Short mmCIF file of C-alpha atoms in Angstrom, two decimals:
data_model
loop_
_atom_site.label_atom_id
_atom_site.label_comp_id
_atom_site.label_asym_id
_atom_site.label_seq_id
_atom_site.Cartn_x
_atom_site.Cartn_y
_atom_site.Cartn_z
CA MET F 68 40.28 17.68 92.90
CA THR F 69 38.44 17.73 96.21
CA ASN F 70 38.19 14.31 97.81
CA ASP F 71 34.48 13.97 98.45
CA ALA F 72 34.02 10.73 100.35
CA LEU F 73 30.24 11.07 100.33
CA ARG F 74 29.82 11.57 96.56
CA SER F 75 29.39 7.87 95.78
CA LEU F 76 26.82 7.55 98.57
CA ARG F 77 24.80 10.48 97.17
CA LEU F 78 24.82 9.00 93.67
CA ARG F 79 23.71 5.64 95.05
CA TRP F 80 20.93 7.39 96.98
CA ASP F 81 19.76 9.12 93.78
CA ASP F 82 19.60 5.76 92.01
CA LEU F 83 17.52 4.28 94.80
CA ILE F 84 15.07 7.20 94.76
CA ASP F 85 14.64 7.33 90.97
CA PRO F 86 16.80 4.88 89.04
CA ALA F 87 15.05 5.81 85.77
CA ALA F 88 16.17 9.43 86.03
CA ASN F 89 19.76 8.53 85.25
CA ASP F 90 18.79 5.91 82.67
CA ARG F 91 16.68 8.38 80.72
CA LEU F 92 19.57 10.77 80.30
CA ARG F 93 22.29 8.33 79.39
CA THR F 94 23.73 8.42 75.90
CA PRO F 95 20.85 7.57 73.51
CA GLY F 96 23.11 6.03 70.87
CA LEU F 97 24.00 8.08 67.80
CA ASN F 98 25.38 11.56 68.47
CA ALA F 99 26.28 10.74 72.06
CA ALA F 100 25.61 13.44 74.60
CA PRO F 101 28.69 15.08 76.12
CA THR F 102 29.80 14.00 79.58
CA THR F 103 29.76 17.60 80.77
CA GLY F 104 27.13 20.31 80.38
CA THR F 105 23.51 19.67 79.42
CA PRO F 106 22.92 16.23 77.84
CA ARG F 107 21.50 16.51 74.32
CA PHE F 108 21.09 14.52 71.15
CA LEU F 109 19.92 14.91 67.56
CA GLY F 110 16.91 12.84 66.63
CA ARG F 111 14.25 12.32 63.99
CA ILE F 112 10.53 12.26 64.80
CA LEU F 113 8.79 8.97 64.01
CA ASP F 114 5.15 7.94 63.87
CA GLY F 115 4.68 5.04 66.25
CA GLY F 116 0.99 4.76 65.42
CA ASP F 117 -0.35 7.49 67.71
CA ILE F 118 1.73 10.56 66.84
CA PRO F 119 0.46 13.68 68.68
CA LYS F 120 -1.25 16.48 66.76
CA SER F 121 -0.41 19.29 69.19
CA ILE F 122 2.51 20.54 71.25
CA GLY F 123 2.97 19.78 74.92
CA ARG F 124 2.88 16.05 74.15
CA VAL F 125 5.44 13.24 74.08
CA PHE F 126 6.79 12.20 70.66
CA LEU F 127 8.87 9.16 69.79
CA VAL F 128 12.31 9.98 68.38
CA ASN F 129 15.05 7.91 66.72
CA PRO F 130 18.61 9.06 67.52
CA ALA F 131 20.28 10.44 64.39
CA ARG F 132 23.69 11.50 63.17
CA LEU F 133 24.63 13.99 60.44
CA GLY F 134 27.36 13.04 58.02
CA GLY F 135 28.58 13.82 54.52
CA LYS F 136 31.45 15.76 53.02
CA GLU F 137 32.35 18.98 54.83
CA ALA F 138 32.20 21.42 51.94
CA GLU F 139 30.03 24.43 51.15
CA GLY F 140 26.79 23.52 49.41
CA VAL F 141 27.11 19.78 49.98
CA SER F 142 24.01 18.02 51.31
CA ALA F 143 24.29 16.43 54.73
CA THR F 144 23.44 12.77 55.13
CA VAL F 145 21.28 11.59 58.00
CA THR F 146 21.91 8.22 59.66
CA VAL F 147 19.12 7.06 61.96
CA ASP F 148 19.21 4.39 64.64
CA ALA F 149 15.77 2.87 64.02
CA SER F 150 16.30 0.35 66.83
CA ARG F 151 16.00 3.09 69.48
CA ARG F 152 12.76 4.90 70.30
CA ILE F 153 13.25 7.69 72.80
CA PRO F 154 10.26 9.58 74.29
CA VAL F 155 10.73 13.36 74.01
CA ALA F 156 8.36 16.00 75.40
CA VAL F 157 7.94 18.72 72.73
CA ILE F 158 7.02 22.27 73.75
CA GLY F 159 6.98 25.57 71.86
CA SER F 160 4.76 26.77 69.02
CA VAL F 161 5.40 24.30 66.15
CA VAL F 162 4.04 20.74 65.99
CA PRO F 163 6.69 18.42 64.49
CA LYS F 164 5.86 15.92 61.76
CA ALA F 165 7.22 12.43 61.23
CA GLY F 166 10.67 12.79 59.65
CA ASP F 167 11.50 16.16 61.23
CA LEU F 168 14.91 16.52 62.90
CA ILE F 169 14.96 17.95 66.43
CA ILE F 170 17.51 18.51 69.20
CA ALA F 171 16.43 17.11 72.56
CA PHE F 172 17.91 18.33 75.83
CA GLY F 173 18.06 16.62 79.20
CA LEU F 174 15.85 18.49 81.66
CA ALA F 175 14.66 17.34 85.09
CA GLY F 176 15.22 13.68 84.33
CA ARG F 177 13.64 13.53 80.87
CA TRP F 178 14.25 14.59 77.27
CA VAL F 179 12.67 17.87 76.14
CA ALA F 180 12.67 19.73 72.80
CA SER F 181 11.43 23.28 72.21
CA LEU F 182 10.30 24.12 68.68
CA HIS F 183 9.48 27.65 67.61
CA GLY F 184 8.78 29.38 64.33
CA GLN F 185 6.05 30.89 62.23
CA VAL F 186 2.88 28.86 62.59
CA ALA F 187 1.21 28.11 59.25
CA THR F 188 -2.28 29.57 58.81
CA THR F 189 -3.33 27.29 55.94
CA VAL F 190 -3.07 23.69 54.75
CA ASP F 191 -2.28 22.76 51.14
CA CYS F 192 -5.33 21.06 49.57
CA SER F 193 -4.46 20.17 45.97
CA GLY F 194 -2.96 23.60 45.36
CA CYS F 195 -5.58 25.53 47.34
CA ALA F 196 -4.98 26.98 50.79
CA ALA F 197 -7.49 25.58 53.28
CA PRO F 198 -7.75 27.65 56.47
CA ARG F 199 -6.50 26.01 59.65
CA ARG F 200 -9.85 26.27 61.41
CA ASN F 201 -13.24 24.57 61.43
CA LEU F 202 -15.13 24.39 58.14
CA ILE F 203 -18.82 24.04 57.26
CA LEU F 204 -20.28 21.13 55.32
CA THR F 205 -23.69 21.60 53.67
CA TRP F 206 -25.66 18.84 51.97
CA THR F 207 -28.50 18.85 49.47
CA ASN F 208 -31.04 16.07 50.02
CA ASN F 209 -34.12 15.68 47.81
CA LEU F 210 -36.02 13.81 50.53
CA VAL F 211 -35.25 15.64 53.80
CA GLY F 212 -33.98 18.97 52.48
CA THR F 213 -30.79 20.96 52.99
CA GLY F 214 -28.73 20.70 56.17
CA SER F 215 -25.28 21.52 57.47
CA THR F 216 -22.76 20.55 60.13
CA ALA F 217 -19.34 21.65 61.33
CA LEU F 218 -16.13 19.95 60.21
CA ILE F 219 -13.79 20.14 63.21
CA PHE F 220 -10.11 20.80 62.46
CA ASN F 221 -7.58 18.55 64.23
CA ASP F 222 -4.80 21.22 64.17
CA LEU F 223 -2.87 19.26 61.55
CA ASP F 224 -4.44 18.22 58.22
CA GLU F 225 -7.89 16.75 58.84
CA TRP F 226 -11.48 17.95 59.37
CA THR F 227 -14.13 15.59 60.76
CA SER F 228 -17.83 15.94 61.58
CA GLY F 229 -19.80 14.34 64.35
CA CYS F 230 -22.48 11.75 63.66
CA ILE F 231 -25.48 13.14 61.85
CA ASN F 232 -28.14 11.12 59.99
CA GLN F 233 -25.98 8.01 60.53
CA LEU F 234 -23.18 9.77 58.60
CA VAL F 235 -19.67 11.01 59.43
CA PHE F 236 -17.86 13.32 57.00
CA ARG F 237 -14.08 13.67 56.75
CA LEU F 238 -11.83 15.94 54.71
CA VAL F 239 -8.10 15.16 54.65
CA CYS F 240 -5.45 17.40 53.04
CA ARG F 241 -2.18 15.50 53.22
CA SER F 242 0.97 15.68 51.08
CA GLY F 243 -0.77 18.25 48.87
CA MET F 244 -3.64 15.87 48.04
CA THR F 245 -7.31 16.20 49.00
CA ASN F 246 -9.55 13.31 50.05
CA PHE F 247 -13.20 13.67 51.05
CA SER F 248 -15.20 10.82 52.59
CA ALA F 249 -18.87 10.34 53.49
CA ILE F 250 -19.13 7.35 55.84
CA TYR F 251 -22.57 5.78 56.34
CA PHE F 252 -23.17 3.23 59.11
CA SER F 253 -25.79 0.80 57.81
CA ASP F 254 -25.85 -1.69 60.68
CA GLY F 255 -25.95 -0.52 64.28
CA THR F 256 -25.33 2.94 65.68
CA CYS F 257 -23.14 5.62 64.17
CA THR F 258 -19.37 4.89 64.44
CA THR F 259 -20.00 1.37 65.78
CA GLY F 260 -22.05 -0.13 62.94
CA GLN F 261 -20.92 -1.48 59.58
CA PRO F 262 -19.37 1.46 57.64
CA ILE F 263 -19.98 2.14 53.96
CA THR F 264 -17.57 4.79 52.68
CA CYS F 265 -17.94 6.84 49.51
CA THR F 266 -14.84 8.89 48.70
CA ALA F 267 -13.50 11.46 46.29
CA PRO F 268 -11.39 10.64 44.46
CA GLY F 269 -13.05 7.25 44.24
CA GLN F 270 -14.61 4.74 41.88
CA PRO F 271 -18.20 3.44 41.55
CA PRO F 272 -20.04 2.02 43.38
CA LEU F 273 -18.36 3.92 46.28
CA GLY F 274 -17.16 7.08 44.55
CA LEU F 275 -18.02 10.77 44.75
CA THR F 276 -17.20 13.29 42.02
CA ILE F 277 -15.80 16.77 42.64
CA SER F 278 -18.00 19.16 40.68
CA GLN F 279 -16.69 22.60 41.74
CA GLN F 280 -13.59 23.95 43.46
CA SER F 281 -12.43 27.42 44.42
CA CYS F 282 -9.27 28.57 46.19
CA THR F 283 -10.39 32.11 47.15
CA PRO F 284 -12.51 31.71 49.13
CA PHE F 285 -11.89 28.04 49.88
CA PHE F 286 -14.79 26.03 48.41
CA LEU F 287 -15.27 22.36 47.50
CA GLN F 288 -18.38 20.70 46.09
CA TYR F 289 -18.95 16.98 45.51
CA ALA F 290 -21.71 15.38 43.46
CA VAL F 291 -23.54 12.17 44.43
CA SER F 292 -24.95 9.90 41.71
CA ALA F 293 -26.76 6.59 41.66
CA THR F 294 -23.90 5.00 39.72
CA GLY F 295 -21.14 6.62 41.76
CA CYS F 296 -22.50 6.06 45.29
CA ALA F 297 -25.83 4.22 45.21
CA THR F 298 -26.12 4.03 49.03
CA LEU F 299 -26.19 7.81 49.55
CA ALA F 300 -28.14 8.53 46.36
CA ALA F 301 -30.91 6.18 47.51
CA GLN F 302 -31.21 8.25 50.71
CA GLY F 303 -31.79 11.41 48.65
CA TYR F 304 -28.33 12.99 48.81
CA SER F 305 -27.20 14.74 45.63
CA ARG F 306 -24.47 17.18 46.70
CA PHE F 307 -22.01 17.96 49.52
CA THR F 308 -20.44 21.42 49.78
CA ILE F 309 -17.52 22.49 51.99
CA THR F 310 -17.01 26.20 52.76
CA GLN F 311 -15.12 28.38 55.22
#
Protein backbone atom coordinates (compact mmCIF):
# COMPACT_ATOMS: atom_id res chain seq x y z
CA MET A 1 0.00 0.00 0.00
CA THR A 2 1.28 3.45 -0.89
CA ASN A 3 2.22 5.51 2.14
CA ASP A 4 0.25 8.69 1.63
CA ALA A 5 1.28 11.04 4.40
CA LEU A 6 -1.22 13.69 3.29
CA ARG A 7 -4.32 11.44 3.25
CA SER A 8 -5.30 12.17 6.86
CA LEU A 9 -4.90 15.90 6.24
CA ARG A 10 -7.19 15.74 3.19
CA LEU A 11 -9.86 13.84 5.12
CA ARG A 12 -9.65 16.36 7.94
CA TRP A 13 -9.97 19.19 5.41
CA ASP A 14 -13.10 17.55 3.94
CA ASP A 15 -14.64 17.36 7.40
CA LEU A 16 -13.96 21.03 8.02
CA ILE A 17 -15.51 22.06 4.69
CA ASP A 18 -18.64 19.89 5.01
CA PRO A 19 -18.75 17.69 8.10
CA ALA A 20 -22.33 16.63 7.29
CA ALA A 21 -21.28 15.08 3.99
CA ASN A 22 -19.54 12.21 5.70
CA ASP A 23 -22.20 11.89 8.40
CA ARG A 24 -24.98 11.56 5.84
CA LEU A 25 -23.33 8.61 4.18
CA ARG A 26 -22.29 6.66 7.23
CA THR A 27 -23.97 3.34 7.93
CA PRO A 28 -27.69 4.11 8.50
CA GLY A 29 -28.24 1.14 10.82
CA LEU A 30 -29.91 -1.98 9.44
CA ASN A 31 -28.38 -3.41 6.26
CA ALA A 32 -25.11 -1.55 6.75
CA ALA A 33 -23.56 -0.09 3.63
CA PRO A 34 -20.33 -1.75 2.47
CA THR A 35 -17.04 -0.07 3.26
CA THR A 36 -16.05 -0.16 -0.40
CA GLY A 37 -17.99 0.82 -3.51
CA THR A 38 -21.12 2.99 -3.50
CA PRO A 39 -22.80 3.25 -0.07
CA ARG A 40 -26.37 1.95 -0.14
CA PHE A 41 -29.09 0.70 2.15
CA LEU A 42 -32.55 -0.86 2.02
CA GLY A 43 -35.30 1.24 3.54
CA ARG A 44 -39.05 1.59 3.86
CA ILE A 45 -40.88 4.82 3.04
CA LEU A 46 -42.73 6.38 5.98
CA ASP A 47 -45.26 9.19 6.25
CA GLY A 48 -43.87 11.77 8.63
CA GLY A 49 -46.93 13.99 8.25
CA ASP A 50 -46.00 15.76 5.02
CA ILE A 51 -45.19 12.93 2.59
CA PRO A 52 -44.55 14.27 -0.95
CA LYS A 53 -47.02 13.58 -3.74
CA SER A 54 -44.55 13.84 -6.63
CA ILE A 55 -41.04 12.74 -7.53
CA GLY A 56 -38.00 14.95 -7.21
CA ARG A 57 -38.76 15.44 -3.51
CA VAL A 58 -37.21 14.24 -0.25
CA PHE A 59 -38.94 11.32 1.51
CA LEU A 60 -38.32 10.00 5.01
CA VAL A 61 -37.09 6.40 5.12
CA ASN A 62 -36.60 3.86 7.92
CA PRO A 63 -33.62 1.51 7.43
CA ALA A 64 -34.84 -2.06 6.87
CA ARG A 65 -33.48 -5.58 6.72
CA LEU A 66 -34.84 -8.63 4.88
CA GLY A 67 -34.90 -11.94 6.70
CA GLY A 68 -36.70 -15.26 6.68
CA LYS A 69 -35.89 -18.78 5.61
CA GLU A 70 -33.83 -19.06 2.42
CA ALA A 71 -36.03 -21.41 0.43
CA GLU A 72 -37.95 -21.10 -2.82
CA GLY A 73 -41.43 -19.64 -2.36
CA VAL A 74 -40.90 -18.58 1.25
CA SER A 75 -41.99 -15.05 2.12
CA ALA A 76 -39.29 -12.66 3.24
CA THR A 77 -39.66 -10.88 6.56
CA VAL A 78 -38.95 -7.18 6.86
CA THR A 79 -37.40 -5.73 10.01
CA VAL A 80 -37.54 -1.95 10.25
CA ASP A 81 -35.54 0.37 12.47
CA ALA A 82 -38.32 2.84 13.33
CA SER A 83 -35.94 4.89 15.48
CA ARG A 84 -34.05 6.13 12.40
CA ARG A 85 -35.51 8.56 9.87
CA ILE A 86 -33.22 9.13 6.91
CA PRO A 87 -34.01 11.78 4.26
CA VAL A 88 -33.79 10.33 0.73
CA ALA A 89 -34.22 12.29 -2.51
CA VAL A 90 -36.41 10.21 -4.85
CA ILE A 91 -36.14 10.65 -8.63
CA GLY A 92 -37.49 8.65 -11.57
CA SER A 93 -41.05 8.14 -12.78
CA VAL A 94 -42.86 6.44 -9.87
CA VAL A 95 -43.99 8.20 -6.68
CA PRO A 96 -43.45 5.88 -3.68
CA LYS A 97 -46.13 5.34 -1.04
CA ALA A 98 -45.75 4.88 2.69
CA GLY A 99 -44.66 1.28 3.28
CA ASP A 100 -42.81 0.86 -0.04
CA LEU A 101 -39.30 -0.62 0.08
CA ILE A 102 -36.57 1.25 -1.78
CA ILE A 103 -32.79 1.05 -2.19
CA ALA A 104 -31.01 4.34 -1.52
CA PHE A 105 -27.54 5.07 -2.86
CA GLY A 106 -24.96 7.56 -1.64
CA LEU A 107 -24.50 10.28 -4.25
CA ALA A 108 -22.74 13.63 -3.86
CA GLY A 109 -23.05 13.64 -0.09
CA ARG A 110 -26.70 12.59 0.20
CA TRP A 111 -28.98 9.57 -0.19
CA VAL A 112 -30.77 9.18 -3.53
CA ALA A 113 -33.22 6.57 -4.87
CA SER A 114 -34.37 6.21 -8.48
CA LEU A 115 -37.75 4.56 -9.03
CA HIS A 116 -38.98 3.59 -12.47
CA GLY A 117 -41.85 1.56 -13.83
CA GLN A 118 -45.18 1.82 -15.57
CA VAL A 119 -47.06 4.84 -14.30
CA ALA A 120 -50.70 4.09 -13.46
CA THR A 121 -53.28 5.99 -15.53
CA THR A 122 -56.20 5.46 -13.14
CA VAL A 123 -57.04 5.40 -9.43
CA ASP A 124 -59.26 2.73 -7.86
CA CYS A 125 -62.51 4.34 -6.62
CA SER A 126 -64.67 1.62 -5.07
CA GLY A 127 -64.04 -0.71 -8.01
CA CYS A 128 -64.20 1.99 -10.69
CA ALA A 129 -61.17 3.42 -12.46
CA ALA A 130 -60.99 7.18 -11.96
CA PRO A 131 -58.69 8.91 -14.47
CA ARG A 132 -55.53 10.46 -13.06
CA ARG A 133 -56.40 13.95 -14.26
CA ASN A 134 -58.66 16.84 -13.31
CA LEU A 135 -62.39 16.14 -13.06
CA ILE A 136 -65.49 18.33 -13.36
CA LEU A 137 -68.00 18.86 -10.57
CA THR A 138 -71.47 20.16 -11.50
CA TRP A 139 -74.13 21.18 -9.00
CA THR A 140 -77.88 21.62 -9.25
CA ASN A 141 -79.22 24.50 -7.15
CA ASN A 142 -82.93 25.41 -7.10
CA LEU A 143 -82.18 29.00 -6.06
CA VAL A 144 -79.16 30.09 -8.13
CA GLY A 145 -79.21 27.50 -10.91
CA THR A 146 -76.67 25.02 -12.25
CA GLY A 147 -72.93 25.64 -12.02
CA SER A 148 -69.66 23.78 -12.28
CA THR A 149 -66.03 23.90 -11.19
CA ALA A 150 -62.84 21.92 -11.72
CA LEU A 151 -61.63 19.29 -9.26
CA ILE A 152 -57.83 19.48 -9.38
CA PHE A 153 -55.95 16.16 -9.15
CA ASN A 154 -53.02 16.02 -6.70
CA ASP A 155 -51.16 13.32 -8.71
CA LEU A 156 -51.92 10.72 -6.04
CA ASP A 157 -55.50 9.97 -4.90
CA GLU A 158 -57.34 13.22 -4.27
CA TRP A 159 -59.26 15.88 -6.25
CA THR A 160 -60.04 19.28 -4.70
CA SER A 161 -61.84 22.40 -5.92
CA GLY A 162 -61.10 26.00 -5.16
CA CYS A 163 -63.46 28.14 -3.11
CA ILE A 164 -66.76 28.80 -4.82
CA ASN A 165 -69.97 30.04 -3.15
CA GLN A 166 -68.24 29.58 0.23
CA LEU A 167 -67.79 25.88 -0.63
CA VAL A 168 -64.82 23.56 -1.21
CA PHE A 169 -65.39 20.12 -2.74
CA ARG A 170 -63.08 17.14 -2.27
CA LEU A 171 -63.07 13.62 -3.72
CA VAL A 172 -60.68 11.08 -2.19
CA CYS A 173 -60.09 7.57 -3.59
CA ARG A 174 -57.86 5.79 -1.10
CA SER A 175 -57.39 2.08 -0.33
CA GLY A 176 -60.12 1.29 -2.86
CA MET A 177 -62.71 3.42 -1.03
CA THR A 178 -64.38 6.61 -2.25
CA ASN A 179 -65.16 9.62 -0.05
CA PHE A 180 -66.79 12.82 -1.29
CA SER A 181 -67.04 15.97 0.84
CA ALA A 182 -68.79 19.32 0.42
CA ILE A 183 -67.29 21.77 2.94
CA TYR A 184 -69.22 24.97 3.68
CA PHE A 185 -67.61 27.82 5.63
CA SER A 186 -70.39 29.48 7.63
CA ASP A 187 -68.35 31.98 9.63
CA GLY A 188 -65.66 34.08 7.98
CA THR A 189 -64.09 33.68 4.56
CA CYS A 190 -63.71 30.46 2.62
CA THR A 191 -61.05 28.08 4.07
CA THR A 192 -60.56 30.27 7.16
CA GLY A 193 -64.10 30.30 8.59
CA GLN A 194 -65.93 27.65 10.59
CA PRO A 195 -66.27 24.55 8.34
CA ILE A 196 -69.43 22.46 8.07
CA THR A 197 -68.72 19.24 6.18
CA CYS A 198 -71.28 16.96 4.56
CA THR A 199 -69.79 13.69 3.33
CA ALA A 200 -70.64 10.53 1.46
CA PRO A 201 -70.66 8.02 2.94
CA GLY A 202 -72.02 9.93 5.91
CA GLN A 203 -74.90 10.15 8.35
CA PRO A 204 -77.56 12.87 8.92
CA PRO A 205 -77.43 15.73 9.65
CA LEU A 206 -74.09 15.91 7.76
CA GLY A 207 -74.50 13.15 5.18
CA LEU A 208 -74.80 12.98 1.41
CA THR A 209 -76.24 10.01 -0.49
CA ILE A 210 -74.74 8.53 -3.66
CA SER A 211 -77.59 8.28 -6.15
CA GLN A 212 -75.82 7.17 -9.36
CA GLN A 213 -72.44 5.69 -10.27
CA SER A 214 -70.85 4.61 -13.53
CA CYS A 215 -67.40 3.18 -14.23
CA THR A 216 -67.30 3.73 -18.03
CA PRO A 217 -67.23 6.64 -18.35
CA PHE A 218 -66.36 7.58 -14.78
CA PHE A 219 -69.44 9.23 -13.22
CA LEU A 220 -70.56 9.90 -9.64
CA GLN A 221 -73.72 11.66 -8.47
CA TYR A 222 -74.64 12.62 -4.91
CA ALA A 223 -78.06 13.69 -3.64
CA VAL A 224 -78.62 16.44 -1.05
CA SER A 225 -81.67 16.26 1.24
CA ALA A 226 -83.00 18.36 4.08
CA THR A 227 -82.63 15.44 6.48
CA GLY A 228 -79.23 14.35 5.20
CA CYS A 229 -77.48 17.74 4.97
CA ALA A 230 -79.79 20.56 6.07
CA THR A 231 -77.11 23.27 5.66
CA LEU A 232 -76.65 22.72 1.91
CA ALA A 233 -80.31 21.91 1.26
CA ALA A 234 -81.34 25.24 2.80
CA GLN A 235 -79.06 27.00 0.29
CA GLY A 236 -80.89 25.32 -2.60
CA TYR A 237 -78.45 22.52 -3.44
CA SER A 238 -80.05 19.22 -4.46
CA ARG A 239 -77.37 17.33 -6.41
CA PHE A 240 -73.60 17.17 -7.05
CA THR A 241 -72.27 15.34 -10.11
CA ILE A 242 -68.65 14.38 -10.86
CA THR A 243 -67.62 13.60 -14.45
CA GLN A 244 -64.46 13.27 -16.52
